[in-house]
XYZ file of C-alpha atoms in Angstrom:
349
model
C 98.596 96.617 117.532
C 95.954 93.980 118.154
C 96.668 91.684 121.087
C 94.671 88.799 119.573
C 97.843 86.843 118.544
C 98.939 86.556 122.188
C 95.531 86.266 123.869
C 95.718 82.450 123.959
C 98.763 82.608 126.238
C 96.644 83.740 129.140
C 94.478 80.633 129.032
C 97.452 78.737 130.463
C 98.718 78.536 134.012
C 101.774 80.276 135.467
C 104.681 80.300 135.818
C 105.663 81.560 132.383
C 109.213 81.535 131.046
C 109.966 84.222 128.468
C 113.164 84.197 126.401
C 114.516 86.938 124.133
C 117.350 86.108 121.749
C 118.590 89.176 119.904
C 119.654 88.969 116.274
C 123.394 88.645 115.717
C 125.610 88.979 112.651
C 125.889 85.787 110.592
C 128.961 83.761 111.495
C 130.527 80.426 110.627
C 130.226 79.332 114.251
C 126.655 80.612 114.645
C 125.399 77.275 115.931
C 128.093 77.144 118.618
C 127.414 80.758 119.625
C 123.686 80.107 119.899
C 124.235 77.069 122.128
C 126.425 79.166 124.447
C 123.842 81.954 124.534
C 121.043 79.543 125.348
C 123.109 77.801 128.038
C 123.510 81.151 129.795
C 119.806 82.008 129.549
C 118.789 78.511 130.607
C 120.905 78.869 133.723
C 119.175 82.138 134.595
C 115.741 80.597 134.158
C 116.698 77.611 136.287
C 117.955 79.889 139.075
C 114.671 81.836 138.942
C 112.600 78.683 139.382
C 111.516 77.732 135.864
C 110.006 74.197 135.822
C 112.185 71.447 134.374
C 109.552 70.550 131.743
C 109.485 74.181 130.614
C 113.268 74.235 130.188
C 113.220 70.990 128.223
C 110.497 72.333 125.933
C 112.565 75.459 125.292
C 115.611 73.258 124.632
C 113.716 71.540 121.831
C 112.366 74.784 120.361
C 115.668 76.666 120.328
C 118.103 73.850 119.583
C 116.009 72.202 116.899
C 119.114 71.386 114.872
C 120.088 71.857 111.230
C 119.882 75.248 109.590
C 117.380 76.427 112.208
C 120.179 77.185 114.687
C 121.885 79.579 112.283
C 118.550 81.169 111.443
C 117.649 81.727 115.103
C 121.094 83.244 115.741
C 120.801 85.675 112.830
C 117.079 86.417 113.025
C 116.430 86.578 116.768
C 113.526 85.011 118.664
C 111.049 85.607 121.449
C 109.600 82.500 123.076
C 107.098 81.918 125.872
C 106.611 78.601 127.670
C 104.280 77.569 130.466
C 105.132 74.784 132.884
C 105.376 72.162 130.155
C 105.298 73.463 126.581
C 106.307 76.328 124.288
C 103.238 78.468 123.609
C 104.765 81.259 121.534
C 107.763 81.331 119.170
C 108.203 84.358 116.913
C 111.049 86.164 115.125
C 112.260 89.183 117.072
C 115.109 91.584 116.349
C 116.391 93.327 119.467
C 117.615 96.412 117.636
C 117.343 98.453 120.826
C 120.574 96.773 121.910
C 119.152 95.192 125.049
C 120.670 91.828 124.197
C 119.465 88.420 125.294
C 117.212 88.124 128.333
C 115.148 85.572 130.224
C 112.273 86.000 132.672
C 110.129 83.788 134.910
C 106.897 85.211 136.277
C 103.123 85.057 136.660
C 102.629 86.592 133.185
C 104.617 86.431 129.917
C 107.157 89.279 129.769
C 106.110 90.596 126.358
C 106.495 94.347 126.816
C 109.522 94.616 124.506
C 107.840 92.445 121.891
C 104.616 94.469 122.022
C 106.499 97.754 121.687
C 108.366 96.474 118.645
C 105.249 95.170 116.948
C 103.265 98.328 117.748
C 105.909 100.265 115.817
C 106.022 97.888 112.860
C 103.988 97.842 109.671
C 102.577 95.026 107.575
C 103.254 95.910 103.947
C 101.852 94.439 100.744
C 104.651 95.075 98.251
C 104.017 94.868 94.502
C 107.234 94.843 92.448
C 105.736 95.462 89.025
C 106.796 95.524 85.412
C 104.672 95.818 82.274
C 103.926 92.091 82.159
C 103.063 91.293 85.775
C 104.330 91.624 89.324
C 105.865 89.860 92.278
C 103.637 90.372 95.326
C 105.143 90.145 98.802
C 103.932 90.340 102.376
C 106.598 92.029 104.503
C 106.534 93.118 108.142
C 108.972 95.946 108.787
C 109.915 97.849 111.920
C 112.507 100.591 112.086
C 115.889 98.921 112.032
C 114.489 95.491 111.211
C 115.207 93.496 108.123
C 112.577 93.546 105.410
C 112.653 89.900 104.426
C 109.457 88.792 102.656
C 107.195 86.510 104.687
C 105.230 85.388 101.636
C 105.657 85.885 97.904
C 103.481 85.346 94.847
C 104.401 85.916 91.205
C 101.520 87.173 89.051
C 101.485 87.336 85.251
C 99.097 89.675 83.518
C 96.244 88.335 81.432
C 96.942 90.608 78.468
C 97.144 88.885 75.066
C 100.064 90.189 73.058
C 103.403 91.907 73.361
C 104.084 94.928 75.579
C 107.035 95.996 73.412
C 106.535 99.085 71.270
C 108.049 99.879 67.851
C 110.838 102.426 67.636
C 109.620 104.167 64.476
C 106.519 106.308 64.089
C 104.739 105.020 60.957
C 100.957 104.562 61.065
C 101.173 100.759 61.322
C 103.664 101.194 64.109
C 101.250 103.505 65.931
C 98.635 100.778 65.785
C 101.137 98.303 67.225
C 101.983 100.820 69.930
C 98.318 101.275 70.838
C 97.985 97.510 71.029
C 101.039 97.288 73.291
C 99.585 100.007 75.543
C 96.337 98.048 75.803
C 98.198 94.845 76.734
C 100.079 96.715 79.491
C 96.745 98.026 80.772
C 95.199 94.545 80.731
C 98.199 93.139 82.590
C 97.996 95.887 85.212
C 94.276 95.250 85.647
C 94.928 91.550 86.294
C 97.640 92.330 88.832
C 95.397 94.878 90.562
C 92.729 92.195 90.997
C 95.278 89.896 92.650
C 96.504 92.730 94.864
C 92.954 93.490 95.978
C 92.332 89.840 96.903
C 95.577 89.621 98.875
C 94.834 92.906 100.639
C 91.504 91.485 101.763
C 93.309 88.457 103.250
C 96.397 90.169 104.684
C 94.857 93.520 105.759
C 98.136 95.456 105.237
C 98.924 98.826 106.791
C 100.191 100.001 103.414
C 100.476 98.947 99.780
C 103.919 99.679 98.329
C 104.352 99.945 94.556
C 107.894 99.208 93.375
C 109.688 98.123 90.209
C 109.967 99.794 86.823
C 108.203 103.130 86.479
C 105.926 102.103 83.586
C 104.763 98.948 85.349
C 104.050 100.497 88.730
C 102.377 103.536 87.134
C 100.058 101.318 85.111
C 99.240 99.311 88.235
C 98.521 102.459 90.250
C 95.964 103.541 87.643
C 94.035 100.266 88.077
C 93.827 100.224 91.877
C 90.451 100.539 93.618
C 89.934 103.593 95.821
C 90.422 101.582 99.024
C 93.970 100.685 97.981
C 94.775 104.087 96.510
C 94.311 105.478 100.028
C 97.089 103.307 101.477
C 99.414 103.215 98.451
C 103.044 104.377 98.655
C 105.784 104.320 96.020
C 109.250 102.848 96.542
C 111.358 104.868 94.136
C 114.427 102.652 94.324
C 115.326 99.024 94.097
C 113.631 95.863 93.006
C 114.280 92.130 92.971
C 116.932 91.772 90.267
C 119.973 91.318 92.521
C 121.236 91.854 96.059
C 121.873 95.577 95.516
C 118.340 96.106 94.179
C 116.869 94.131 97.084
C 118.799 96.189 99.633
C 117.708 99.466 98.005
C 114.097 98.285 98.129
C 114.490 97.287 101.791
C 115.807 100.754 102.621
C 112.755 102.349 101.008
C 110.455 99.977 102.908
C 112.089 100.969 106.186
C 111.683 104.653 105.295
C 107.986 104.145 104.516
C 107.565 102.276 107.816
C 109.158 105.129 109.778
C 106.690 107.547 108.179
C 103.759 105.272 108.966
C 104.950 104.801 112.538
C 105.334 108.542 113.076
C 101.864 109.137 111.661
C 100.340 106.453 113.881
C 102.043 107.867 116.974
C 100.677 111.331 116.209
C 97.197 109.928 115.605
C 97.265 107.934 118.859
C 98.409 110.983 120.820
C 95.569 113.055 119.354
C 93.102 110.239 120.038
C 94.263 109.975 123.633
C 93.930 113.708 124.203
C 90.432 113.673 122.729
C 89.426 110.752 124.965
C 90.884 112.547 127.979
C 88.747 115.596 127.197
C 85.701 113.286 127.105
C 86.623 111.584 130.409
C 87.248 108.256 128.657
C 90.746 107.533 129.930
C 92.313 105.655 132.806
C 95.775 106.807 133.855
C 98.243 104.827 135.935
C 98.581 101.132 136.710
C 95.738 100.795 139.212
C 93.222 102.722 137.092
C 94.066 100.684 133.990
C 93.839 97.401 135.902
C 90.417 98.331 137.336
C 89.167 99.423 133.906
C 90.260 96.115 132.395
C 88.405 94.222 135.131
C 85.288 96.150 134.066
C 85.912 95.255 130.411
C 86.309 98.917 129.563
C 89.798 99.091 127.997
C 89.706 99.809 124.275
C 93.418 100.627 123.819
C 96.241 100.163 126.303
C 98.693 103.046 125.977
C 102.352 102.409 126.841
C 104.940 105.143 127.107
C 107.785 104.838 124.638
C 111.165 103.880 126.106
C 109.705 103.533 129.627
C 108.428 100.183 130.890
C 105.186 100.585 132.799
C 104.830 99.510 136.395
C 103.523 95.932 136.362
C 103.553 96.104 132.567
C 103.286 92.348 131.982
C 100.094 92.138 134.043
C 98.590 95.160 132.242
C 99.243 93.601 128.820
C 97.659 90.347 130.010
C 94.596 92.193 131.337
C 94.212 94.159 128.092
C 94.529 91.014 125.962
C 91.811 89.251 127.960
C 89.283 91.993 127.058
C 90.306 92.122 123.353
C 91.953 95.523 123.671
C 94.592 96.955 121.347
C 97.906 98.440 122.425
C 99.647 101.592 121.236
C 102.884 103.355 122.100
C 102.980 107.105 122.720
C 105.596 109.750 123.468
C 103.178 111.369 125.939
C 104.259 111.279 129.594
C 101.994 108.809 131.414
C 101.596 108.094 135.162
C 103.398 104.799 135.896
C 104.175 104.670 132.154
C 100.676 103.422 131.273
C 97.160 104.618 130.492
C 94.121 103.408 128.574
C 91.506 104.771 126.221
C 88.181 103.461 127.488
C 85.065 102.227 125.719
C 82.872 104.328 127.969
C 83.118 107.291 130.333
C 85.417 106.552 133.244
C 83.497 105.509 136.393
C 84.219 107.422 139.590
C 86.232 104.540 141.094
C 88.557 104.560 138.082
C 89.087 108.314 138.424
C 89.973 107.824 142.113
C 92.380 104.899 141.494
Protein backbone atom coordinates (compact mmCIF):
# COMPACT_ATOMS: atom_id res chain seq x y z
CA UNK A 1 0.00 0.00 0.00
CA UNK A 2 1.26 3.47 -0.84
CA UNK A 3 1.18 5.92 2.04
CA UNK A 4 0.80 8.94 -0.27
CA UNK A 5 -2.95 9.39 0.55
CA UNK A 6 -2.14 10.03 4.23
CA UNK A 7 1.18 11.85 3.86
CA UNK A 8 -0.49 15.28 4.07
CA UNK A 9 -1.67 14.54 7.61
CA UNK A 10 1.84 14.87 8.94
CA UNK A 11 2.18 18.44 7.73
CA UNK A 12 -0.20 19.42 10.54
CA UNK A 13 0.46 19.90 14.22
CA UNK A 14 -0.47 17.54 17.06
CA UNK A 15 -2.54 16.56 18.89
CA UNK A 16 -4.44 14.34 16.48
CA UNK A 17 -7.84 12.83 17.22
CA UNK A 18 -8.57 9.57 15.41
CA UNK A 19 -12.05 8.03 15.35
CA UNK A 20 -13.06 4.58 14.11
CA UNK A 21 -16.75 3.83 13.59
CA UNK A 22 -17.34 0.21 12.65
CA UNK A 23 -20.01 -0.74 10.14
CA UNK A 24 -23.29 -1.89 11.64
CA UNK A 25 -26.36 -3.62 10.21
CA UNK A 26 -28.88 -1.24 8.64
CA UNK A 27 -31.65 -0.29 11.05
CA UNK A 28 -34.65 2.01 11.17
CA UNK A 29 -33.11 3.88 14.10
CA UNK A 30 -29.64 4.06 12.53
CA UNK A 31 -29.42 7.81 12.99
CA UNK A 32 -30.24 7.54 16.70
CA UNK A 33 -27.75 4.70 17.16
CA UNK A 34 -25.00 6.67 15.43
CA UNK A 35 -25.60 9.71 17.64
CA UNK A 36 -25.30 7.51 20.74
CA UNK A 37 -22.12 5.91 19.43
CA UNK A 38 -20.55 9.26 18.66
CA UNK A 39 -21.56 10.69 22.05
CA UNK A 40 -19.64 7.86 23.72
CA UNK A 41 -16.55 8.34 21.55
CA UNK A 42 -16.69 12.11 21.94
CA UNK A 43 -16.66 11.69 25.70
CA UNK A 44 -13.56 9.50 25.50
CA UNK A 45 -11.75 12.03 23.33
CA UNK A 46 -12.69 14.86 25.67
CA UNK A 47 -11.37 12.93 28.68
CA UNK A 48 -8.10 12.29 26.81
CA UNK A 49 -7.58 15.98 26.12
CA UNK A 50 -8.84 16.49 22.57
CA UNK A 51 -9.15 20.24 21.77
CA UNK A 52 -12.67 21.67 21.72
CA UNK A 53 -12.28 22.87 18.10
CA UNK A 54 -11.28 19.35 17.07
CA UNK A 55 -14.39 17.87 18.71
CA UNK A 56 -16.64 20.43 17.05
CA UNK A 57 -15.10 19.69 13.65
CA UNK A 58 -15.72 15.97 14.17
CA UNK A 59 -19.29 16.76 15.24
CA UNK A 60 -19.90 18.41 11.88
CA UNK A 61 -18.23 15.62 9.89
CA UNK A 62 -20.02 12.73 11.59
CA UNK A 63 -23.42 14.28 12.27
CA UNK A 64 -23.79 15.96 8.90
CA UNK A 65 -27.50 15.18 8.83
CA UNK A 66 -29.83 13.64 6.25
CA UNK A 67 -29.07 10.28 4.71
CA UNK A 68 -25.38 10.64 5.60
CA UNK A 69 -26.03 9.48 9.18
CA UNK A 70 -27.53 6.19 8.02
CA UNK A 71 -24.71 5.74 5.52
CA UNK A 72 -22.01 6.32 8.15
CA UNK A 73 -23.73 3.85 10.50
CA UNK A 74 -23.92 1.13 7.85
CA UNK A 75 -20.64 1.81 6.04
CA UNK A 76 -18.26 2.68 8.87
CA UNK A 77 -15.75 5.53 8.96
CA UNK A 78 -12.24 6.45 10.01
CA UNK A 79 -11.61 10.14 10.66
CA UNK A 80 -8.56 12.14 11.71
CA UNK A 81 -8.68 15.72 13.01
CA UNK A 82 -5.95 18.07 14.16
CA UNK A 83 -6.58 20.81 16.69
CA UNK A 84 -9.17 22.54 14.53
CA UNK A 85 -10.31 20.63 11.44
CA UNK A 86 -11.02 17.18 10.00
CA UNK A 87 -8.10 16.18 7.78
CA UNK A 88 -9.14 12.66 6.80
CA UNK A 89 -12.57 11.03 6.38
CA UNK A 90 -12.76 7.64 4.67
CA UNK A 91 -15.08 4.62 4.64
CA UNK A 92 -13.82 1.85 6.90
CA UNK A 93 -15.39 -1.50 7.77
CA UNK A 94 -14.15 -2.89 11.08
CA UNK A 95 -14.71 -6.52 10.14
CA UNK A 96 -12.11 -7.61 12.69
CA UNK A 97 -14.77 -7.00 15.33
CA UNK A 98 -12.80 -4.39 17.26
CA UNK A 99 -15.77 -2.04 17.37
CA UNK A 100 -15.71 1.72 17.70
CA UNK A 101 -12.62 3.43 19.09
CA UNK A 102 -11.16 6.88 19.63
CA UNK A 103 -7.58 8.02 20.18
CA UNK A 104 -5.75 11.27 20.97
CA UNK A 105 -2.00 11.40 20.41
CA UNK A 106 1.03 12.95 18.74
CA UNK A 107 0.36 11.00 15.51
CA UNK A 108 -2.83 9.76 13.79
CA UNK A 109 -3.69 6.23 14.98
CA UNK A 110 -3.99 4.68 11.52
CA UNK A 111 -2.53 1.23 12.08
CA UNK A 112 -5.87 -0.58 11.71
CA UNK A 113 -6.73 1.45 8.63
CA UNK A 114 -3.35 0.77 7.01
CA UNK A 115 -3.61 -2.96 7.69
CA UNK A 116 -7.06 -3.09 6.11
CA UNK A 117 -6.01 -1.16 3.04
CA UNK A 118 -2.79 -3.17 2.63
CA UNK A 119 -4.97 -6.27 2.38
CA UNK A 120 -7.47 -4.77 -0.05
CA UNK A 121 -7.47 -4.68 -3.83
CA UNK A 122 -8.56 -2.05 -6.33
CA UNK A 123 -10.48 -3.86 -9.06
CA UNK A 124 -11.55 -2.70 -12.51
CA UNK A 125 -14.66 -4.79 -13.15
CA UNK A 126 -16.08 -5.16 -16.67
CA UNK A 127 -19.56 -6.71 -16.71
CA UNK A 128 -19.81 -7.46 -20.41
CA UNK A 129 -22.36 -8.66 -22.92
CA UNK A 130 -22.12 -8.83 -26.71
CA UNK A 131 -23.14 -5.20 -27.16
CA UNK A 132 -21.04 -3.40 -24.54
CA UNK A 133 -20.16 -3.41 -20.87
CA UNK A 134 -20.64 -1.72 -17.53
CA UNK A 135 -17.23 -0.76 -16.12
CA UNK A 136 -16.80 -0.35 -12.38
CA UNK A 137 -14.05 0.65 -9.98
CA UNK A 138 -14.38 -1.39 -6.79
CA UNK A 139 -12.12 -1.59 -3.74
CA UNK A 140 -12.52 -4.90 -1.93
CA UNK A 141 -10.95 -6.31 1.21
CA UNK A 142 -11.74 -9.69 2.69
CA UNK A 143 -15.06 -9.37 4.45
CA UNK A 144 -15.79 -5.92 3.05
CA UNK A 145 -18.67 -5.01 0.82
CA UNK A 146 -17.93 -4.70 -2.87
CA UNK A 147 -19.97 -1.61 -3.63
CA UNK A 148 -18.82 0.16 -6.81
CA UNK A 149 -17.02 3.47 -6.26
CA UNK A 150 -17.45 4.55 -9.88
CA UNK A 151 -19.39 3.16 -12.83
CA UNK A 152 -19.41 3.78 -16.57
CA UNK A 153 -21.65 2.17 -19.18
CA UNK A 154 -19.96 1.59 -22.54
CA UNK A 155 -21.71 0.65 -25.79
CA UNK A 156 -19.74 -1.00 -28.54
CA UNK A 157 -19.11 0.79 -31.81
CA UNK A 158 -20.15 -2.15 -33.98
CA UNK A 159 -22.66 -1.37 -36.74
CA UNK A 160 -25.35 -4.01 -36.91
CA UNK A 161 -27.08 -6.69 -34.91
CA UNK A 162 -25.28 -9.22 -32.69
CA UNK A 163 -28.17 -11.69 -32.98
CA UNK A 164 -27.55 -14.78 -35.09
CA UNK A 165 -30.05 -16.76 -37.20
CA UNK A 166 -31.26 -20.11 -35.94
CA UNK A 167 -31.14 -21.93 -39.28
CA UNK A 168 -28.06 -22.87 -41.27
CA UNK A 169 -28.73 -21.72 -44.85
CA UNK A 170 -25.95 -19.94 -46.76
CA UNK A 171 -27.55 -16.50 -46.39
CA UNK A 172 -27.95 -17.19 -42.71
CA UNK A 173 -24.25 -18.06 -42.46
CA UNK A 174 -23.42 -14.68 -43.94
CA UNK A 175 -25.67 -13.01 -41.37
CA UNK A 176 -23.98 -15.03 -38.65
CA UNK A 177 -20.52 -13.96 -39.82
CA UNK A 178 -21.72 -10.37 -39.80
CA UNK A 179 -23.07 -10.77 -36.27
CA UNK A 180 -19.74 -12.27 -35.15
CA UNK A 181 -17.91 -9.28 -36.63
CA UNK A 182 -20.21 -6.82 -34.82
CA UNK A 183 -19.56 -8.61 -31.51
CA UNK A 184 -15.83 -8.36 -32.19
CA UNK A 185 -16.08 -4.65 -33.01
CA UNK A 186 -18.08 -4.03 -29.84
CA UNK A 187 -15.52 -5.92 -27.74
CA UNK A 188 -12.70 -3.93 -29.34
CA UNK A 189 -14.41 -0.65 -28.41
CA UNK A 190 -14.95 -1.79 -24.83
CA UNK A 191 -11.33 -2.95 -24.57
CA UNK A 192 -10.16 0.53 -25.58
CA UNK A 193 -12.28 2.07 -22.81
CA UNK A 194 -10.98 -0.48 -20.31
CA UNK A 195 -7.39 0.32 -21.25
CA UNK A 196 -7.96 4.06 -20.76
CA UNK A 197 -9.60 3.52 -17.37
CA UNK A 198 -6.82 1.16 -16.29
CA UNK A 199 -4.29 3.87 -17.09
CA UNK A 200 -6.21 6.30 -14.84
CA UNK A 201 -7.19 3.95 -12.01
CA UNK A 202 -4.10 1.67 -11.94
CA UNK A 203 -6.09 -1.36 -10.67
CA UNK A 204 -4.55 -4.39 -8.96
CA UNK A 205 -6.69 -6.62 -11.17
CA UNK A 206 -9.10 -6.52 -14.10
CA UNK A 207 -12.16 -8.71 -13.51
CA UNK A 208 -14.22 -9.90 -16.49
CA UNK A 209 -17.83 -10.73 -15.61
CA UNK A 210 -21.20 -11.04 -17.34
CA UNK A 211 -22.37 -13.37 -20.09
CA UNK A 212 -19.80 -15.86 -21.34
CA UNK A 213 -19.87 -14.73 -24.99
CA UNK A 214 -19.41 -11.07 -24.08
CA UNK A 215 -16.59 -11.52 -21.60
CA UNK A 216 -14.82 -14.03 -23.87
CA UNK A 217 -14.92 -11.62 -26.79
CA UNK A 218 -13.60 -8.84 -24.55
CA UNK A 219 -10.77 -11.03 -23.25
CA UNK A 220 -9.62 -11.66 -26.83
CA UNK A 221 -9.27 -7.90 -27.45
CA UNK A 222 -7.28 -6.99 -24.33
CA UNK A 223 -3.70 -5.72 -24.64
CA UNK A 224 -0.98 -7.86 -23.07
CA UNK A 225 -0.63 -5.53 -20.08
CA UNK A 226 -4.24 -6.18 -19.08
CA UNK A 227 -4.18 -9.88 -19.93
CA UNK A 228 -1.54 -10.24 -17.21
CA UNK A 229 -3.87 -8.94 -14.49
CA UNK A 230 -7.17 -10.31 -15.83
CA UNK A 231 -9.40 -12.61 -13.74
CA UNK A 232 -12.81 -14.08 -14.53
CA UNK A 233 -15.84 -13.86 -12.24
CA UNK A 234 -17.80 -16.95 -13.19
CA UNK A 235 -20.99 -15.98 -11.39
CA UNK A 236 -23.29 -13.04 -11.07
CA UNK A 237 -23.81 -9.79 -12.86
CA UNK A 238 -25.86 -6.62 -12.51
CA UNK A 239 -29.37 -7.80 -13.40
CA UNK A 240 -30.81 -7.99 -9.88
CA UNK A 241 -29.85 -8.18 -6.21
CA UNK A 242 -29.07 -11.91 -6.37
CA UNK A 243 -26.77 -11.43 -9.38
CA UNK A 244 -25.04 -8.50 -7.67
CA UNK A 245 -24.45 -10.52 -4.51
CA UNK A 246 -23.05 -13.46 -6.50
CA UNK A 247 -20.69 -11.08 -8.29
CA UNK A 248 -19.63 -9.54 -4.97
CA UNK A 249 -18.81 -12.99 -3.60
CA UNK A 250 -16.58 -13.71 -6.60
CA UNK A 251 -14.86 -10.33 -6.18
CA UNK A 252 -14.13 -11.12 -2.54
CA UNK A 253 -12.73 -14.53 -3.54
CA UNK A 254 -10.46 -12.92 -6.16
CA UNK A 255 -9.31 -10.37 -3.56
CA UNK A 256 -8.41 -13.12 -1.08
CA UNK A 257 -6.29 -14.79 -3.76
CA UNK A 258 -4.58 -11.52 -4.62
CA UNK A 259 -3.96 -10.76 -0.96
CA UNK A 260 -2.46 -14.19 -0.33
CA UNK A 261 -0.22 -13.80 -3.37
CA UNK A 262 0.93 -10.35 -2.27
CA UNK A 263 1.70 -11.59 1.24
CA UNK A 264 3.81 -14.43 -0.16
CA UNK A 265 5.62 -12.04 -2.50
CA UNK A 266 6.33 -9.57 0.32
CA UNK A 267 7.65 -12.34 2.56
CA UNK A 268 9.98 -13.53 -0.21
CA UNK A 269 11.06 -9.95 -0.91
CA UNK A 270 11.80 -9.36 2.76
CA UNK A 271 13.87 -12.53 3.03
CA UNK A 272 15.84 -11.57 -0.07
CA UNK A 273 16.50 -8.08 1.33
CA UNK A 274 17.57 -9.60 4.64
CA UNK A 275 20.10 -11.78 2.82
CA UNK A 276 21.45 -8.62 1.15
CA UNK A 277 21.64 -6.70 4.46
CA UNK A 278 18.94 -4.26 3.33
CA UNK A 279 16.56 -4.57 6.27
CA UNK A 280 15.98 -2.80 9.56
CA UNK A 281 14.29 -4.86 12.27
CA UNK A 282 12.58 -3.49 15.36
CA UNK A 283 11.17 -0.08 16.23
CA UNK A 284 14.44 1.76 16.85
CA UNK A 285 16.15 0.45 13.70
CA UNK A 286 13.15 1.35 11.54
CA UNK A 287 12.91 4.83 13.07
CA UNK A 288 16.62 5.49 12.47
CA UNK A 289 16.37 4.22 8.89
CA UNK A 290 13.44 6.53 8.21
CA UNK A 291 15.42 9.49 9.57
CA UNK A 292 18.10 8.61 7.00
CA UNK A 293 15.48 8.43 4.24
CA UNK A 294 16.26 4.78 3.69
CA UNK A 295 12.88 3.06 4.21
CA UNK A 296 11.44 1.65 0.99
CA UNK A 297 8.69 -0.50 2.56
CA UNK A 298 7.53 -0.56 6.17
CA UNK A 299 6.67 -4.12 7.16
CA UNK A 300 4.00 -4.65 9.83
CA UNK A 301 3.26 -8.00 11.40
CA UNK A 302 -0.26 -9.25 10.81
CA UNK A 303 -2.55 -9.26 13.85
CA UNK A 304 0.14 -7.69 16.07
CA UNK A 305 0.36 -3.92 16.50
CA UNK A 306 3.95 -2.74 16.40
CA UNK A 307 5.53 -0.88 19.28
CA UNK A 308 5.05 2.84 18.59
CA UNK A 309 3.26 1.87 15.39
CA UNK A 310 1.64 5.27 14.78
CA UNK A 311 5.01 7.02 14.85
CA UNK A 312 6.54 4.42 12.50
CA UNK A 313 3.74 4.89 9.95
CA UNK A 314 4.20 8.67 10.15
CA UNK A 315 7.96 8.35 9.64
CA UNK A 316 7.49 6.01 6.67
CA UNK A 317 4.92 8.32 5.06
CA UNK A 318 7.26 11.30 5.33
CA UNK A 319 9.91 9.51 3.21
CA UNK A 320 7.37 8.25 0.60
CA UNK A 321 7.65 4.64 1.71
CA UNK A 322 5.08 1.91 1.12
CA UNK A 323 3.66 -0.39 3.77
CA UNK A 324 3.03 -4.13 3.65
CA UNK A 325 1.68 -6.70 6.08
CA UNK A 326 3.45 -10.02 6.62
CA UNK A 327 2.88 -13.20 8.61
CA UNK A 328 6.61 -13.30 9.42
CA UNK A 329 7.51 -12.83 13.09
CA UNK A 330 9.13 -9.40 13.46
CA UNK A 331 10.96 -7.82 16.44
CA UNK A 332 8.57 -5.30 18.05
CA UNK A 333 6.10 -6.24 15.28
CA UNK A 334 7.86 -4.05 12.70
CA UNK A 335 10.69 -4.06 10.17
CA UNK A 336 11.60 -2.29 6.94
CA UNK A 337 13.04 -3.10 3.55
CA UNK A 338 15.68 -0.46 2.88
CA UNK A 339 16.72 1.39 -0.26
CA UNK A 340 20.37 0.73 0.47
CA UNK A 341 22.54 -1.56 2.58
CA UNK A 342 21.88 -1.09 6.28
CA UNK A 343 24.46 1.20 7.94
CA UNK A 344 26.24 -0.13 11.02
CA UNK A 345 24.23 2.10 13.39
CA UNK A 346 20.98 0.63 12.06
CA UNK A 347 22.28 -2.91 12.60
CA UNK A 348 23.19 -2.00 16.20
CA UNK A 349 19.83 -0.31 16.97
